[in-house]
mmCIF file of C-alpha atoms in Angstrom:
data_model
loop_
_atom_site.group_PDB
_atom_site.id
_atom_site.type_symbol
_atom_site.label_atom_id
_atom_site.label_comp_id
_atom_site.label_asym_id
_atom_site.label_seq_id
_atom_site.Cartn_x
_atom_site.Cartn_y
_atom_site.Cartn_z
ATOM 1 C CA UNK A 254 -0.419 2.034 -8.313
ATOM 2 C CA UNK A 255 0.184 -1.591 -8.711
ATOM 3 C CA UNK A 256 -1.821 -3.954 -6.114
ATOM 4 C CA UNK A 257 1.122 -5.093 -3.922
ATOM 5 C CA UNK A 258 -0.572 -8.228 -3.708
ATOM 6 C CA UNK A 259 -0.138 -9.094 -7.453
ATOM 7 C CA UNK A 260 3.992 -8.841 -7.275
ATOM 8 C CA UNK A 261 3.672 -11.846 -4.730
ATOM 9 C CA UNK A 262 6.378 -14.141 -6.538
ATOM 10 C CA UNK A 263 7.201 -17.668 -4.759
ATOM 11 C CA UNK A 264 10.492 -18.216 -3.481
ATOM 12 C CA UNK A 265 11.152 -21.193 -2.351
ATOM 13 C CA UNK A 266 8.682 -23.875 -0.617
ATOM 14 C CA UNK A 267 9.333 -25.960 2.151
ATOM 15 C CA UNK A 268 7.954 -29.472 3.125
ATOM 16 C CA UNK A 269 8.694 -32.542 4.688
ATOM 17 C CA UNK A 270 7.761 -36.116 5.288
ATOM 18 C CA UNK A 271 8.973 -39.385 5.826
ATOM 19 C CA UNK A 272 8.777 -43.195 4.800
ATOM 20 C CA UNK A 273 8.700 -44.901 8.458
ATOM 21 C CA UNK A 274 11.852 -46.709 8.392
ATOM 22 C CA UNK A 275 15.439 -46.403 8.483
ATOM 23 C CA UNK A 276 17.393 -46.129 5.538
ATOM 24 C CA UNK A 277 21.181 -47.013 4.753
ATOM 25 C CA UNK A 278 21.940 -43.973 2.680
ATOM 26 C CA UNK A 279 25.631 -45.070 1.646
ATOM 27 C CA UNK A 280 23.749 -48.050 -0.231
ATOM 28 C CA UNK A 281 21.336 -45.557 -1.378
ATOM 29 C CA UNK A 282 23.951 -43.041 -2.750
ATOM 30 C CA UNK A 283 25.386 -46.095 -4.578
ATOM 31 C CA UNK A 284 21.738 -47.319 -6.017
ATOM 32 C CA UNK A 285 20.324 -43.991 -6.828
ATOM 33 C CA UNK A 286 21.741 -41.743 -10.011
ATOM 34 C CA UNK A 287 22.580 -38.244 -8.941
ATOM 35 C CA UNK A 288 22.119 -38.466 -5.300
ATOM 36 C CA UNK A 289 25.148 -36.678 -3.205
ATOM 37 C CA UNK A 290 25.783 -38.446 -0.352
ATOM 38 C CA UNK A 291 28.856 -36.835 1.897
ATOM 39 C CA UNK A 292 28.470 -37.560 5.496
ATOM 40 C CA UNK A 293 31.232 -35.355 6.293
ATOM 41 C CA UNK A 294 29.649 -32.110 5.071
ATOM 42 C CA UNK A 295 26.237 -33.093 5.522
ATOM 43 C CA UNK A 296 24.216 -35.914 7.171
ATOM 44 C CA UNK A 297 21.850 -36.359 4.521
ATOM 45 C CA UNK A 298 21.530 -37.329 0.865
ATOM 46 C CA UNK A 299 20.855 -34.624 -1.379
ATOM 47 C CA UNK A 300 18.978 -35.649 -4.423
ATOM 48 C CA UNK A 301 17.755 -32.990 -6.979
ATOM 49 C CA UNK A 302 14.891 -33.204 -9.586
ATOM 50 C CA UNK A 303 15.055 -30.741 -12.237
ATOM 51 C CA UNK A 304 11.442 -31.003 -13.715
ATOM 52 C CA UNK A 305 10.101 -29.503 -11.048
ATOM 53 C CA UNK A 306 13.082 -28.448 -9.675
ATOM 54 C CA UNK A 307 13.895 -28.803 -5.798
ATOM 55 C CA UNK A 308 16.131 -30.713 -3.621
ATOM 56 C CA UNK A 309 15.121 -33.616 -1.662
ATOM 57 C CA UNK A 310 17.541 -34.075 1.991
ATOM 58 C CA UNK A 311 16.624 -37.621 2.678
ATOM 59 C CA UNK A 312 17.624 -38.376 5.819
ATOM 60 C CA UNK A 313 18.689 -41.831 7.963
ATOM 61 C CA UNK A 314 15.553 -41.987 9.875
ATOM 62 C CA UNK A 315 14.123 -41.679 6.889
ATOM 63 C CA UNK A 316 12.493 -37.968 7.304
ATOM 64 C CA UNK A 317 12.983 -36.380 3.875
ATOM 65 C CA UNK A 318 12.880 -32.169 3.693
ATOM 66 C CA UNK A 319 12.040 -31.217 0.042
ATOM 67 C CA UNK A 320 13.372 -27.533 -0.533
ATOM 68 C CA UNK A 321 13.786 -25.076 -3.497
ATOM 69 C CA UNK A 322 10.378 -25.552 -4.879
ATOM 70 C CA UNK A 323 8.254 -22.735 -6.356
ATOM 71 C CA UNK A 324 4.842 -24.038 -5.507
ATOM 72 C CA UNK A 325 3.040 -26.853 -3.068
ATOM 73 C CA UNK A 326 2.316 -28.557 -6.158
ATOM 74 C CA UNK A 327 5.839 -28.870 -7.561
ATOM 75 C CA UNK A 328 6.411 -29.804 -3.676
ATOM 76 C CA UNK A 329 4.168 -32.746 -4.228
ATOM 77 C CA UNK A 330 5.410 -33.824 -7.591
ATOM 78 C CA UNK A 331 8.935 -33.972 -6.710
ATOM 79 C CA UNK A 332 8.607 -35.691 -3.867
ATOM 80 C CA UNK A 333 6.751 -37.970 -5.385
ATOM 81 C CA UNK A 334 9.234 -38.582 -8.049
ATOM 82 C CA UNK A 335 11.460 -39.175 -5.080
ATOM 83 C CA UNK A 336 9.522 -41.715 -3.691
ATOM 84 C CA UNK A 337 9.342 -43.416 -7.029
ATOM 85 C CA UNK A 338 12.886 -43.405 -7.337
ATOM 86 C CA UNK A 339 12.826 -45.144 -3.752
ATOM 87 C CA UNK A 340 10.315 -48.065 -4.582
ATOM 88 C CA UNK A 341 12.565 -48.453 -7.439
ATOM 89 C CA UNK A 342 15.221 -49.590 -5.492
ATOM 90 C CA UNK A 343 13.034 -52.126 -3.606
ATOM 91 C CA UNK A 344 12.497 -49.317 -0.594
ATOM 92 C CA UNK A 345 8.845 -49.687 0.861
ATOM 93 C CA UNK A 346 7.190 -46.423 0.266
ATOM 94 C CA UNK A 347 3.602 -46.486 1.446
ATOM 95 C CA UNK A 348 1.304 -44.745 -1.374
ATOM 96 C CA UNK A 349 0.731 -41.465 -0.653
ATOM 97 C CA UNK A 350 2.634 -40.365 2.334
ATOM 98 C CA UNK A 351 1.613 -37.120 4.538
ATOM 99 C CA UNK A 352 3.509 -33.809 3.022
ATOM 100 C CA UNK A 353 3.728 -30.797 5.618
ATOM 101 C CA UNK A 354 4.493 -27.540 4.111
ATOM 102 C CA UNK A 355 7.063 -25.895 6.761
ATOM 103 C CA UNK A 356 7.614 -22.901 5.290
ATOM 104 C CA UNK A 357 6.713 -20.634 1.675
ATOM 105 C CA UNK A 358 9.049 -17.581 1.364
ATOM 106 C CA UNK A 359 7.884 -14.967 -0.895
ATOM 107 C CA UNK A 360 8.649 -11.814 -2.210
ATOM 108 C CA UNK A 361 6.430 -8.643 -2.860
ATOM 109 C CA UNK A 362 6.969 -4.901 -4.000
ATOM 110 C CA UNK A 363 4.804 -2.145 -2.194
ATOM 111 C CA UNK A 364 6.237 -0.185 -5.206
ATOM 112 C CA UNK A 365 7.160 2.985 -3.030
ATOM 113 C CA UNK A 366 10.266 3.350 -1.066
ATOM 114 C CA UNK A 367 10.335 3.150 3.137
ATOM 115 C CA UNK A 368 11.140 5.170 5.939
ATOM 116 C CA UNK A 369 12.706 2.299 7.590
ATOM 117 C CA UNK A 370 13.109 4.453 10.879
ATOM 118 C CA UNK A 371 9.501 5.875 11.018
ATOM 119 C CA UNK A 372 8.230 2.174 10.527
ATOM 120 C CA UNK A 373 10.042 1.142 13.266
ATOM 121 C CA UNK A 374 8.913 4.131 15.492
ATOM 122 C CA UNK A 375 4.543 4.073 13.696
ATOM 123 C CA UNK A 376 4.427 -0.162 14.376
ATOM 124 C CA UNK A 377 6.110 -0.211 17.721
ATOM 125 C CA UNK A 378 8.580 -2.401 19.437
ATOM 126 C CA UNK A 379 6.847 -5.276 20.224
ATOM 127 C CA UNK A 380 6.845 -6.746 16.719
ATOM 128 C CA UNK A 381 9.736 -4.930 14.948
ATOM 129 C CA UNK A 382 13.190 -5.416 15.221
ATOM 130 C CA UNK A 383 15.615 -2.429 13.163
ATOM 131 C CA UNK A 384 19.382 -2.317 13.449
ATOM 132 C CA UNK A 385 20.418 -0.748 10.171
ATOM 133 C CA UNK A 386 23.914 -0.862 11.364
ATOM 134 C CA UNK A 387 23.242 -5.166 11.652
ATOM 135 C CA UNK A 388 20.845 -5.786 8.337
ATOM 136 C CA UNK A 389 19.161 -3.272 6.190
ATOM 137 C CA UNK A 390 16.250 -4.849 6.571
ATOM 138 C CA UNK A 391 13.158 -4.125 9.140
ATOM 139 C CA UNK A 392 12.059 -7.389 10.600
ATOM 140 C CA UNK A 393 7.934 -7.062 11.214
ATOM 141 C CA UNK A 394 6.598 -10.309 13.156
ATOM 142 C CA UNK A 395 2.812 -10.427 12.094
ATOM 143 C CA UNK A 396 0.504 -12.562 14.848
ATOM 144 C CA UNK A 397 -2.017 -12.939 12.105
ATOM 145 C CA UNK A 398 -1.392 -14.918 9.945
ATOM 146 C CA UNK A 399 2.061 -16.051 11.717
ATOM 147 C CA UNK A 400 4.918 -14.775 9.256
ATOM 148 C CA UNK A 401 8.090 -12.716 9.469
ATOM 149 C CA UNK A 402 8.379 -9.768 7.045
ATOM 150 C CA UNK A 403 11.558 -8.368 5.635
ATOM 151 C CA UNK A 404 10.649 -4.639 4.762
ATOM 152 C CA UNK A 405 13.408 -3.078 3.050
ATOM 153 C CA UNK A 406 14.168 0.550 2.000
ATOM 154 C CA UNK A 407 13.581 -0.050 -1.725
ATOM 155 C CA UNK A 408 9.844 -1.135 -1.235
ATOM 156 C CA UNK A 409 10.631 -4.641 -1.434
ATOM 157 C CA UNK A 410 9.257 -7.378 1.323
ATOM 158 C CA UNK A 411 10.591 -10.552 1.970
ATOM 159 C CA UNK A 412 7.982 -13.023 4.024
ATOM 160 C CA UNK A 413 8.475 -16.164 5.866
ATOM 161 C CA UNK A 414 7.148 -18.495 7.795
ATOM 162 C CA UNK A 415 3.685 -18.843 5.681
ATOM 163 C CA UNK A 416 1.800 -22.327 5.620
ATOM 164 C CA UNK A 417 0.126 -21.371 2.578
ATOM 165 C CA UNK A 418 0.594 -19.313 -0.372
ATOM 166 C CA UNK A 419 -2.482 -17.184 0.875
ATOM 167 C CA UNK A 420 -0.676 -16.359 3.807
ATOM 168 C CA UNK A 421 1.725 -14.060 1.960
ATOM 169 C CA UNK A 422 -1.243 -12.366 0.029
ATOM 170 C CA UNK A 423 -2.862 -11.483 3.672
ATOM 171 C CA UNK A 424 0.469 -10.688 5.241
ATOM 172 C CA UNK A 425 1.039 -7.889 2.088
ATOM 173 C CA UNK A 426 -2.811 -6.832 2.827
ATOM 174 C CA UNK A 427 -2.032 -5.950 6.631
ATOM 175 C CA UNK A 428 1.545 -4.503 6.046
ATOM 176 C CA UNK A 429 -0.114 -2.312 3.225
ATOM 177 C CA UNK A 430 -2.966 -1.440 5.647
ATOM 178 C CA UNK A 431 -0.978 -0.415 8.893
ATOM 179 C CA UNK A 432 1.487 1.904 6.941
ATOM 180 C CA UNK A 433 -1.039 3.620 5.147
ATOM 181 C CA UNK A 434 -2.836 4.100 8.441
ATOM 182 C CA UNK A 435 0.227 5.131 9.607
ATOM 183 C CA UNK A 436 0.644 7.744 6.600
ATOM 184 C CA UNK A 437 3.749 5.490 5.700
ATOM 185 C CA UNK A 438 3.032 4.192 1.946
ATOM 186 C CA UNK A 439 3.239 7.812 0.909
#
């Protein structure tokens, strides 16, 4: 059998930071190439990079959310490429601003299928929540390390909520563990 821990794919990455200081985003929308700015739908600018490829939401306050990278490096590299593009237009970007990763999603594959119902019955209540009738999907909240799991049917895991891309390998590791104690993996 295939080490679940070796499907772990990245999803999508998470981060934010900020330059200290208000910006005027209509001016910015006008200054910067690409950037969609429509306060109606949204209150922030959304500027994409497509080498790494995310999506920067730089805000008013000037708090910028990076999203729809596939590693905390590309993370770092578009928003730096973001900050560039700032200092470009005469906005004071200090050199290397503070980047917090909020949140990695991944996706695994136990590579069996799941008793959904006897999962929800072996780990308890406490953690799980199961309404097949709601989502398909089990939701398993792990205290260590702090994630939410998505076990569905098929095998496949959804996790959120990670810091780090080790998180996900050591959330797979305990979700393996407790179903096989549980006689559960098959």
């Amino acid at each position: 059998m295939t080490d679940p821990t070796e499907t772990i794919n990245i999803e999508n990455v998470v981060a934010s930071t900020g330059i200290g200081q208000e910006l005027d985003l209509q001016s910015v929308a006008m200054d910067l190439e690409g950037a969609d700015y429509d306060p109606e739908q949204f209150p922030g600018l959304v500027y994409r990079t497509q080498n790494p490829k995310s999506a920067a939401l730089i805000f008013r306050s000037g708090k910028i959310v990076c999203t729809g990278a596939k590693s905390t490096d590309d993370v770092h590299e578009s928003l730096n490429i973001v900050f560039d593009k700032l200092r470009d237009l005469k906005i004071q970007v200090e050199d290397d601003p503070e980047i917090t990763v909020q949140n990695i999603v991944t996706s695994a594959d136990l590579g069996k299928s799941l008793n959904l119902n006897a999962i929800a019955i072996g780990l308890g209540l406490e953690n799980i929540e199961y309404e097949p009738e709601q989502f398909p999907g089990l939701v398993y909240r792990l205290d260590e390390p702090k994630v939410v799991a998505l076990l569905f049917g098929s095998g496949k895991l959804v996790i959120t909520g990670g810091k780090k891309p080790q998180d996900a390998k050591d959330a797979v590791e305990v979700i393996t563990e407790r179903l096989s104690e549980l006689g559960l993996l098959g």
